[in-house]
Each structure stands twice: as structure tokens, then as C-alpha cells.
CSV table of C-alpha atoms in Angstrom, one decimal:
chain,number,residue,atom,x,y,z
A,1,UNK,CA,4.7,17.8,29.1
A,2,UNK,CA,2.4,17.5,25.7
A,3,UNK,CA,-1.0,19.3,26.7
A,4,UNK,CA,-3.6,16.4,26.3
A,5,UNK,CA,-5.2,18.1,23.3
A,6,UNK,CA,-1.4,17.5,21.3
A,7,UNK,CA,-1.4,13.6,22.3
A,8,UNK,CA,-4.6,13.2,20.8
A,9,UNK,CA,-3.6,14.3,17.2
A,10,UNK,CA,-5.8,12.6,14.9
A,11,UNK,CA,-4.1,9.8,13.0
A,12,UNK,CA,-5.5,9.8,9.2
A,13,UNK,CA,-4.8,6.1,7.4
A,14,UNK,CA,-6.2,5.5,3.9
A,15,UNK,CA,-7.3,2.3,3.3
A,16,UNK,CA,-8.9,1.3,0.0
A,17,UNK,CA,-12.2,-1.3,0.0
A,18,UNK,CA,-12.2,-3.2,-3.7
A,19,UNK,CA,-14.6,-5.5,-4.7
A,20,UNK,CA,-13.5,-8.7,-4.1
A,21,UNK,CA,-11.0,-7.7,-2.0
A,22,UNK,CA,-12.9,-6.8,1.1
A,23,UNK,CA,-12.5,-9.1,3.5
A,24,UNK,CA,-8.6,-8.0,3.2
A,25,UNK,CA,-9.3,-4.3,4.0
A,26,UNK,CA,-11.5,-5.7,7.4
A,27,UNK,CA,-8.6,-7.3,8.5
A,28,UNK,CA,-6.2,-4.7,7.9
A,29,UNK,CA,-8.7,-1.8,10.3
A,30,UNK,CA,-9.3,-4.5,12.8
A,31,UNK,CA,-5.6,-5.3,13.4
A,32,UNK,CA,-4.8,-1.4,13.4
A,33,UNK,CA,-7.7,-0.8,15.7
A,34,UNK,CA,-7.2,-3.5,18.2
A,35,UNK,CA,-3.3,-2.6,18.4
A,36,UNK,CA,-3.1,1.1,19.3
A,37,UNK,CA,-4.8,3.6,21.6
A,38,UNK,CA,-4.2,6.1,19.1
A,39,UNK,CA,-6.8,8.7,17.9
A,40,UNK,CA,-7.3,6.8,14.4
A,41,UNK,CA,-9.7,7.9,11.7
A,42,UNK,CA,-9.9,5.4,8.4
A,43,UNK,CA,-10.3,6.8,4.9
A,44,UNK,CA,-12.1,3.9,3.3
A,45,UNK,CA,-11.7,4.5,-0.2
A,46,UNK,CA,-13.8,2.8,-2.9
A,47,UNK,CA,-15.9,2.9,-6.1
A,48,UNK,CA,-19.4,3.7,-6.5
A,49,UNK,CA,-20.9,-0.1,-6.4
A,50,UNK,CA,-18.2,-1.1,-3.3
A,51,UNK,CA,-19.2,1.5,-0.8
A,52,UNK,CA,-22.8,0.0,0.6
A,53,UNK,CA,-20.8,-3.3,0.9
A,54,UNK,CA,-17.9,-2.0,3.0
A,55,UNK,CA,-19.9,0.3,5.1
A,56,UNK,CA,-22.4,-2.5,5.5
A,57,UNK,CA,-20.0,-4.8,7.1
A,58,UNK,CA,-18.2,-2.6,9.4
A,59,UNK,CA,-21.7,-0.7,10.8
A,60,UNK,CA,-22.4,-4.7,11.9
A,61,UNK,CA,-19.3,-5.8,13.3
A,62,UNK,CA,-17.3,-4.9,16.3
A,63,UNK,CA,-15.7,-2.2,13.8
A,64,UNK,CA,-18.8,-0.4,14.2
A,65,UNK,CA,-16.5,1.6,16.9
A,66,UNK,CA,-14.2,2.8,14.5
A,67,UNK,CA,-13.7,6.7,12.9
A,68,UNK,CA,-14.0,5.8,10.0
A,69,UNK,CA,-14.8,8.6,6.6
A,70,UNK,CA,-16.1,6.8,3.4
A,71,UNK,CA,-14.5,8.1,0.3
A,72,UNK,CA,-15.5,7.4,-3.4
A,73,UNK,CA,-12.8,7.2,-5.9
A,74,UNK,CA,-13.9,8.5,-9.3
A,75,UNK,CA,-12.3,6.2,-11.7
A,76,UNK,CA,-12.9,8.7,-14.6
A,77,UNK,CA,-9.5,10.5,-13.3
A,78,UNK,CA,-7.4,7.8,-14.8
A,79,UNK,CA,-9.0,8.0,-18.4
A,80,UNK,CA,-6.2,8.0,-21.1
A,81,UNK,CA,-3.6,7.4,-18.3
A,82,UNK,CA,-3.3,3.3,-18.3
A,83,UNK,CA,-2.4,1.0,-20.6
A,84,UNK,CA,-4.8,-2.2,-21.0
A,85,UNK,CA,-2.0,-4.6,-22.0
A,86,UNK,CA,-0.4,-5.5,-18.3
A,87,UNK,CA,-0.1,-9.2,-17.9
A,88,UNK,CA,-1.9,-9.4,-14.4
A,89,UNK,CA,-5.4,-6.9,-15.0
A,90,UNK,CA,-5.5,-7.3,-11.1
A,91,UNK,CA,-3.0,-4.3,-10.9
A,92,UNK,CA,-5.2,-2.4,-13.3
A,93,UNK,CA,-7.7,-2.0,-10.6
A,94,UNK,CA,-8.5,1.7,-10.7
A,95,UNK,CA,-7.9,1.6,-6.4
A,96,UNK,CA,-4.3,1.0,-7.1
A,97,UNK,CA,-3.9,4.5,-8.0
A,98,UNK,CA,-5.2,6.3,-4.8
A,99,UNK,CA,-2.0,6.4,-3.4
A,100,UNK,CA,-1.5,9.2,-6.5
A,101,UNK,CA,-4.6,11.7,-5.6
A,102,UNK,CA,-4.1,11.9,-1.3
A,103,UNK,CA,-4.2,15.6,-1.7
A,104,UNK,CA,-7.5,15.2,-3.3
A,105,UNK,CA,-9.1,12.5,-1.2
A,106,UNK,CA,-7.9,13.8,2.3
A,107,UNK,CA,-8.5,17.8,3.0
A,108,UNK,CA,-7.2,18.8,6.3
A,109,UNK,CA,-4.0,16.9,7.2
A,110,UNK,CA,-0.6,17.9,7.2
A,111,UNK,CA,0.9,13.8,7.2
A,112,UNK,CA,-1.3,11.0,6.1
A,113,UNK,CA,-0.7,7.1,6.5
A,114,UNK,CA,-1.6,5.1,3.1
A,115,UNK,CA,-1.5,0.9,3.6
A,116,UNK,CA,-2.4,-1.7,0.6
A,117,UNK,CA,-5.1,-3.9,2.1
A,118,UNK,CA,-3.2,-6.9,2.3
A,119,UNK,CA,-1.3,-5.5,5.3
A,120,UNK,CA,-1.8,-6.4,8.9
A,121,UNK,CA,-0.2,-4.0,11.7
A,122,UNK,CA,1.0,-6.0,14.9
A,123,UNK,CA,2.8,-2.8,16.2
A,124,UNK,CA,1.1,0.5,17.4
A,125,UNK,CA,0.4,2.4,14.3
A,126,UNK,CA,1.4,5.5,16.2
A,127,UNK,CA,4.7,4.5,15.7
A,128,UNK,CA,4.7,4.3,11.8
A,129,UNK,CA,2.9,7.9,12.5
A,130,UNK,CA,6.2,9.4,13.8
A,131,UNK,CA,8.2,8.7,11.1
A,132,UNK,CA,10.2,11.7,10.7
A,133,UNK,CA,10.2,13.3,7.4
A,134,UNK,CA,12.8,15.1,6.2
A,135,UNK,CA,13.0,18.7,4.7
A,136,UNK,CA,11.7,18.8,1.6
A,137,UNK,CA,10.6,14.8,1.4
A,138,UNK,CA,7.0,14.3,0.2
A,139,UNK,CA,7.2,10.8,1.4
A,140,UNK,CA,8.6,7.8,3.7
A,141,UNK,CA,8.7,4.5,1.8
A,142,UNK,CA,10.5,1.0,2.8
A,143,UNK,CA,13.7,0.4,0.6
A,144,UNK,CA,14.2,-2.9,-0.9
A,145,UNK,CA,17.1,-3.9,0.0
A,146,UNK,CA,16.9,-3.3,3.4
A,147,UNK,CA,16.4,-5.5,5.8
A,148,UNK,CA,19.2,-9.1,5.5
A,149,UNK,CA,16.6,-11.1,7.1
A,150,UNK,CA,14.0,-10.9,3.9
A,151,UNK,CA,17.2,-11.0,1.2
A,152,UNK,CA,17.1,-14.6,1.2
A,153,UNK,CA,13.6,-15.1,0.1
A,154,UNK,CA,13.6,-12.2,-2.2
A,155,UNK,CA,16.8,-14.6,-3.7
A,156,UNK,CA,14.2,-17.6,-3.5
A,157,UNK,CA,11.7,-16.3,-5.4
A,158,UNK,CA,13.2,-13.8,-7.8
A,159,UNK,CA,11.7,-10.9,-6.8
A,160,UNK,CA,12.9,-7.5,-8.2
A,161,UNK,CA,14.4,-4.9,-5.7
A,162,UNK,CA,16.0,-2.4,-8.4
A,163,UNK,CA,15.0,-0.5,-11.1
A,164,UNK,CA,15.6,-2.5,-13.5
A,165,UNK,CA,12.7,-4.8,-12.2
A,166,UNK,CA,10.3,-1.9,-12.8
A,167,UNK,CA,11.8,0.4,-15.9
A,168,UNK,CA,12.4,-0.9,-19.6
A,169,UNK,CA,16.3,0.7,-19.6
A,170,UNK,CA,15.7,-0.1,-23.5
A,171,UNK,CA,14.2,3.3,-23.4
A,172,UNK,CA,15.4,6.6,-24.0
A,173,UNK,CA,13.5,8.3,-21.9
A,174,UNK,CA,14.2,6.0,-19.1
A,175,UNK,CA,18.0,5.8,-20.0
A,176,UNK,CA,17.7,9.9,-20.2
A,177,UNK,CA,16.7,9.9,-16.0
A,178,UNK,CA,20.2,8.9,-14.9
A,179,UNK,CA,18.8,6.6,-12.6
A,180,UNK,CA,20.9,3.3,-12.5
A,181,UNK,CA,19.2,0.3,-12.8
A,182,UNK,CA,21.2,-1.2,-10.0
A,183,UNK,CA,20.0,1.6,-7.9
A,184,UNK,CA,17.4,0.1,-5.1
A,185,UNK,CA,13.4,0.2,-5.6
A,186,UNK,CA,11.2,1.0,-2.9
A,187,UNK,CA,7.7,-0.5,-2.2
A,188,UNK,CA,4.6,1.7,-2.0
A,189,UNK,CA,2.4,-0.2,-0.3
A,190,UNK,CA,3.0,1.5,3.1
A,191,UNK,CA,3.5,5.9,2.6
A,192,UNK,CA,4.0,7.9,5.2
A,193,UNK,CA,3.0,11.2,3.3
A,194,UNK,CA,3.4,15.4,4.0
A,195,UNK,CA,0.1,16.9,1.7
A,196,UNK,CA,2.1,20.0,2.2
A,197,UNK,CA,5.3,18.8,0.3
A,198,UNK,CA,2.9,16.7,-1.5
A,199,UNK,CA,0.9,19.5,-3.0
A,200,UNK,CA,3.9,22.0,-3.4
A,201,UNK,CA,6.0,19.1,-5.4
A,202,UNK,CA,3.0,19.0,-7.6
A,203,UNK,CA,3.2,15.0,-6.7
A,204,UNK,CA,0.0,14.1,-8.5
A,205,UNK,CA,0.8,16.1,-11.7
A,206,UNK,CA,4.0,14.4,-12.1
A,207,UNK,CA,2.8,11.1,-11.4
A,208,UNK,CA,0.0,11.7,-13.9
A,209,UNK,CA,2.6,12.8,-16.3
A,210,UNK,CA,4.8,9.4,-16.3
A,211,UNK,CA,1.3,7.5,-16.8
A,212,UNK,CA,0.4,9.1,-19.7
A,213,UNK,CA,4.1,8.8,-21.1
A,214,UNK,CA,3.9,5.4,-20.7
A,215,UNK,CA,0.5,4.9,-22.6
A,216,UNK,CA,2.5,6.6,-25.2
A,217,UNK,CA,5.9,4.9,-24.7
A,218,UNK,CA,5.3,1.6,-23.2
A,219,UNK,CA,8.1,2.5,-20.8
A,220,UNK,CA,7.6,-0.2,-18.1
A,221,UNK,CA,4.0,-2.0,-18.2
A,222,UNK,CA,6.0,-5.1,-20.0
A,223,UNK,CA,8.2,-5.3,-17.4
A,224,UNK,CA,8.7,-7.9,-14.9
A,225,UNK,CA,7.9,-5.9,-11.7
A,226,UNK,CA,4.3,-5.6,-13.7
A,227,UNK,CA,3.9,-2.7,-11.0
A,228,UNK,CA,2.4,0.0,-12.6
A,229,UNK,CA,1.6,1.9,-10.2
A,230,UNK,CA,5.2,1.3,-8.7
A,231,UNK,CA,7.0,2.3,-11.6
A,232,UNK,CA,5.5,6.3,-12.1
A,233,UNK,CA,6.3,6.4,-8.1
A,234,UNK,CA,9.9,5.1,-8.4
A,235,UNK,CA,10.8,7.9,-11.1
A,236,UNK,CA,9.0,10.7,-9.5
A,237,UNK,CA,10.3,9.8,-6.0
A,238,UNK,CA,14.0,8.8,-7.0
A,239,UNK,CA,16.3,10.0,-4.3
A,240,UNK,CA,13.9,12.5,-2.7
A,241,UNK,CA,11.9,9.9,0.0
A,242,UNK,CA,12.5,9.4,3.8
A,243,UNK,CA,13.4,5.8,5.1
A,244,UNK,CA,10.5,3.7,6.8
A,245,UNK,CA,11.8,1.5,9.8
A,246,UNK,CA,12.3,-2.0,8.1
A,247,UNK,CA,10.4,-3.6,10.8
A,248,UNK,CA,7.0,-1.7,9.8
A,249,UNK,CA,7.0,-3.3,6.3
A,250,UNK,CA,7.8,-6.8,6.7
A,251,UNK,CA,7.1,-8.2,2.5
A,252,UNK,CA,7.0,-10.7,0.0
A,253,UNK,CA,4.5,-12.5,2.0
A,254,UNK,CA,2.9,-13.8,-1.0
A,255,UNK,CA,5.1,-13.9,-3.5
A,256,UNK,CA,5.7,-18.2,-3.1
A,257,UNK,CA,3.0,-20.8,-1.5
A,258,UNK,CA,5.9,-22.5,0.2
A,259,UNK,CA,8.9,-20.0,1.2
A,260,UNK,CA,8.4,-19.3,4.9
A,261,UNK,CA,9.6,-16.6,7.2
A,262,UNK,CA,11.0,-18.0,11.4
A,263,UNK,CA,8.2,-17.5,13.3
A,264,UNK,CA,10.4,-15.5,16.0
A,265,UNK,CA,11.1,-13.0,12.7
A,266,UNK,CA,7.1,-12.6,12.3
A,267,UNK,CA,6.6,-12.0,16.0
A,268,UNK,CA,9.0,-9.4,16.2
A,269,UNK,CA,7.5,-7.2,12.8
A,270,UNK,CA,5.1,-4.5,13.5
A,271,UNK,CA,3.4,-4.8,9.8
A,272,UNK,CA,3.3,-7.4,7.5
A,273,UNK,CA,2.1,-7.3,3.9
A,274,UNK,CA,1.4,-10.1,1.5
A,275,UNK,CA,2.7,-8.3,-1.7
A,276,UNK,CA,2.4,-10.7,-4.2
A,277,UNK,CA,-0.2,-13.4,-6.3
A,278,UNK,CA,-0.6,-15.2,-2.9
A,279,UNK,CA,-3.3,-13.7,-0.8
A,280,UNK,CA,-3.7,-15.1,2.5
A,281,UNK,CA,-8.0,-14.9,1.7
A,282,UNK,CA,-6.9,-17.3,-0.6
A,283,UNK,CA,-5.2,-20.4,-0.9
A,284,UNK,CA,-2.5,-21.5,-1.5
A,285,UNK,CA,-0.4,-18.8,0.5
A,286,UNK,CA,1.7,-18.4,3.9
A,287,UNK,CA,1.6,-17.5,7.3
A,288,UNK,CA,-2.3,-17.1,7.0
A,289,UNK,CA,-3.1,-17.5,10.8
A,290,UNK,CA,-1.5,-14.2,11.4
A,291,UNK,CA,-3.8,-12.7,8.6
A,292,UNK,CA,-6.8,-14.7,10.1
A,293,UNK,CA,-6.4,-13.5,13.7
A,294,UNK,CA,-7.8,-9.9,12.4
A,295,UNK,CA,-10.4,-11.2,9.9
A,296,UNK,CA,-14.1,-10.6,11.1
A,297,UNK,CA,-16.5,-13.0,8.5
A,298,UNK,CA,-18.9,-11.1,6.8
A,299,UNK,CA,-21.9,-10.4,7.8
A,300,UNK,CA,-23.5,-10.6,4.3
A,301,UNK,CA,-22.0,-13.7,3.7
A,302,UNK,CA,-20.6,-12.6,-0.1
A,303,UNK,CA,-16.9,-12.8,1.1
A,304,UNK,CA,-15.6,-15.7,1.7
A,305,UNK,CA,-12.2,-17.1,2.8
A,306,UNK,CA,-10.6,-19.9,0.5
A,307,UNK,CA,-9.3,-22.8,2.4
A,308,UNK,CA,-8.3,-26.2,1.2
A,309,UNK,CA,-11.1,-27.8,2.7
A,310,UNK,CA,-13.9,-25.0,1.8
């Protein structure tokens, strides 16, 4: 038997807290929180002007009994490294590149969970914590194309799950990977991440270097996938990432208004994430009693749902 002290490993998850965005990243603690006995301690990670906001509304909810670390992300890091041209600015948002600098944010763990904030965990996140690595991977991700049950609404909506979605093949310095543009994409927005691999890969300086080639080169920003912090991730991680159980990244939850998942499907997923334009803070979008069955109001009063009637 596990002495007690093992069992009660500390389970680091990064979590990032943007303006406007907040009442997403409640929900996504609260429904962690409420569904694990686990030894969880939250990296909220935001700017300068977001933090008093954040730890404002957790200090006065029923979070306040969370472990929670507040971390500011210095924005300054990314100088020279994005392009301003992306169709949807939204995906500028300095936070979405946090995922790049875990080494930097998070000091003394060996394996670190990173979630987007429109995620909400129905399983034990203790779980997602096991995910075995293997030798040499820096990082778990879900693939794309892997779970039939979600293939006929990625159809539905024409969302990309290959390369080709993400990289402009019309480039020779995509062409000169050898990645095919078949080959499947994977979706960031859950990690399950080693810092030690992390840190010996050099992660962060290679993902740094595909940014700055593509303020040069323009080698995916025009792209359909308009992920661009996907992109950088799918070159640097090709072929060398461990698989995520299907079932803890459930996606595409708001990529269409209309295109539903079976309810049974929804009970039986142990995270769901609303990728896509369609939050479900916002209206229109799906499925957004599951979402609203985490979501504590704010006690400030500045975020507020959208709903038809509001």
C-alpha cells in the first residue's frame, strides 16, 4: 500500500483568468473542485489589470476553499513573436500562449495539467493526472480523429482535424517538415505536461522559434484553423506526444449554435470543452446547462451571462 503522504501528491492545473472571459475560468475551478477529492492546487494565470478581479471573486465565493497560486503573465514575452493580421484578434489574446512558458510559470513540479477555460471536468481530475507519459514525450494531447462519436459533427461543421487545417503547405518551410497534411492534428486545450522533458526538449525555445518564423513567413496565421497557437504546437510536437483518453476531451462544443451531442454521450464524458466561436457565457451556443451547473455569478456584478432573454 501507498504511504498516505504519496496519495496526497499535489495536483498542479493551470488555468488562465482573461478579461472578459472570467466567468468561464470560475466554472471550469468549481467543476474540478466539486468533482475530485484530489490534493488540487490552481495556477490562475493572468495579466496585470485581471488579477484583483479574479482573486476578488473567488476570495468571496464558495471557491474561497480552493489552493489556489496567482500568477501574472508578462505579455512583453511575446513581443516580435505574433502577427497582428489573424482574422479572429480573440486568439491573439496574449493568455493563449501560456500553454508555451509552463516551465517558467510553475517551479516545482515534475507533471502539470494545463485546461482552456471553456472546459468543464465531470470526471475526477485525478484521472486525467495519471495519464502515463511515455519515455521521452513532453506532453499528452487528445488526437483529432479520435473518438467516431464526435466525427459526425466535426463533418457538420467543417472543422479541421489535420494539418492541413492549421499549416499553409504552400510553404517551403512547411513542405520541408515532411509532415503530411493528411496526418491528424491534435487539440491543445487540455496538456498533460513533464517540465522535465519539457525543459530538456527546450519546448519553449522551439515554440518561440516557429512564432517568430511565422511573423517572418506568414506560414499558417491565414489559415483556416486560425489557431495560432495550435499551429507552433502541432510542428514542435509532431509525432513525439502521448495519447489523452478521448473521453477527457470531449470538443467542438461551440463550433455550431444548433449541432447537438445525445445527452447519454455528454453524461458519460469526463471533460468537455466548448472550442469554438460559441461560448456557452454567451448566446447562441449548446448544451449550456452543463456549463451553468458550475458557474458561481459574480460577486462584483461585471460578468455577466448572455441569455436570450437578458
Amino acid at each position: 500500500l501507498e504511504s498516505p503522504e504519496e496519495t496526497e501528491e499535489e495536483i498542479p492545473v493551470v488555468v488562465c483568468a482573461a478579461a472578459g472571459r472570467m466567468g468561464a475560468t470560475v466554472a471550469a475551478i468549481s467543476s474540478i473542485y466539486s468533482n475530485t477529492e484530489a490534493n488540487v492546487l490552481f495556477y490562475i494565470v493572468g495579466l496585470k489589470t485581471t488579477i484583483p478581479h479574479i482573486r476578488k471573486w473567488i476570495e468571496n465565493s464558495k471557491l474561497k476553499e480552493i489552493k489556489f497560486k496567482v500568477v501574472e503573465f508578462n505579455p512583453m514575452v511575446l513581443k516580435g513573436k505574433i502577427r497582428q493580421d489573424a482574422s479572429r484578434p480573440e486568439l491573439l489574446q496574449p493568455l493563449n500562449f501560456v500553454r508555451f512558458y509552463l516551465p517558467l510559470l510553475i517551479q516545482k513540479h515534475e507533471k502539470v495539467i494545463y485546461l482552456d477555460d471553456d472546459i468543464i471536468v465531470q470526471g475526477d481530475i485525478q484521472e486525467l493526472y495519471d495519464t502515463k507519459l511515455a519515455p521521452g514525450h513532453a506532453a499528452a494531447f487528445s488526437d483529432d480523429c479520435d473518438l467516431p462519436s464526435t466525427h459526425e459533427i466535426v463533418r457538420s461543421v467543417g472543422m479541421q482535424n489535420t494539418y492541413m487545417g492549421f499549416l499553409d503547405y504552400r510553404k517551403q518551410a512547411i513542405r520541408d517538415l515532411g509532415i503530411s497534411p493528411s496526418t491528424c492534428s491534435f487539440n491543445p486545450g487540455v496538456i498533460v505536461a513533464n517540465m522535465t522533458e519539457w525543459k530538456h526538449q527546450r519546448i519553449t525555445k522551439q515554440l518561440e522559434k516557429w512564432m517568430q518564423r511565422n511573423v517572418e513567413e506568414n506560414l499558417y496565421s491565414s489559415t483556416l484553423g486560425g489557431g495560432v497557437a495550435t499551429s507552433p504546437m502541432l510542428i514542435v510536437f509532431h509525432g513525439k506526444y502521448s495519447a489523452i483518453n478521448p473521453m477527457w476531451h470531449i470538443r467542438h462544443l461551440g463550433w455550431s449554435p444548433d449541432t447537438r451531442y445525445s445527452e447519454h454521450f455528454l453524461q458519460e464524458a469526463k471533460l468537455l470543452h466548448w472550442n469554438g466561436r460559441y461560448k456557452p457565457w454567451d448566446y447562441p451556443s449548446v448544451h449550456t446547462d452543463l456549463w451553468e451547473n458550475w458557474f458561481i455569478p459574480d460577486p462584483s456584478g461585471k460578468f455577466k451571462l448572455t441569455r436570450p432573454d437578458s
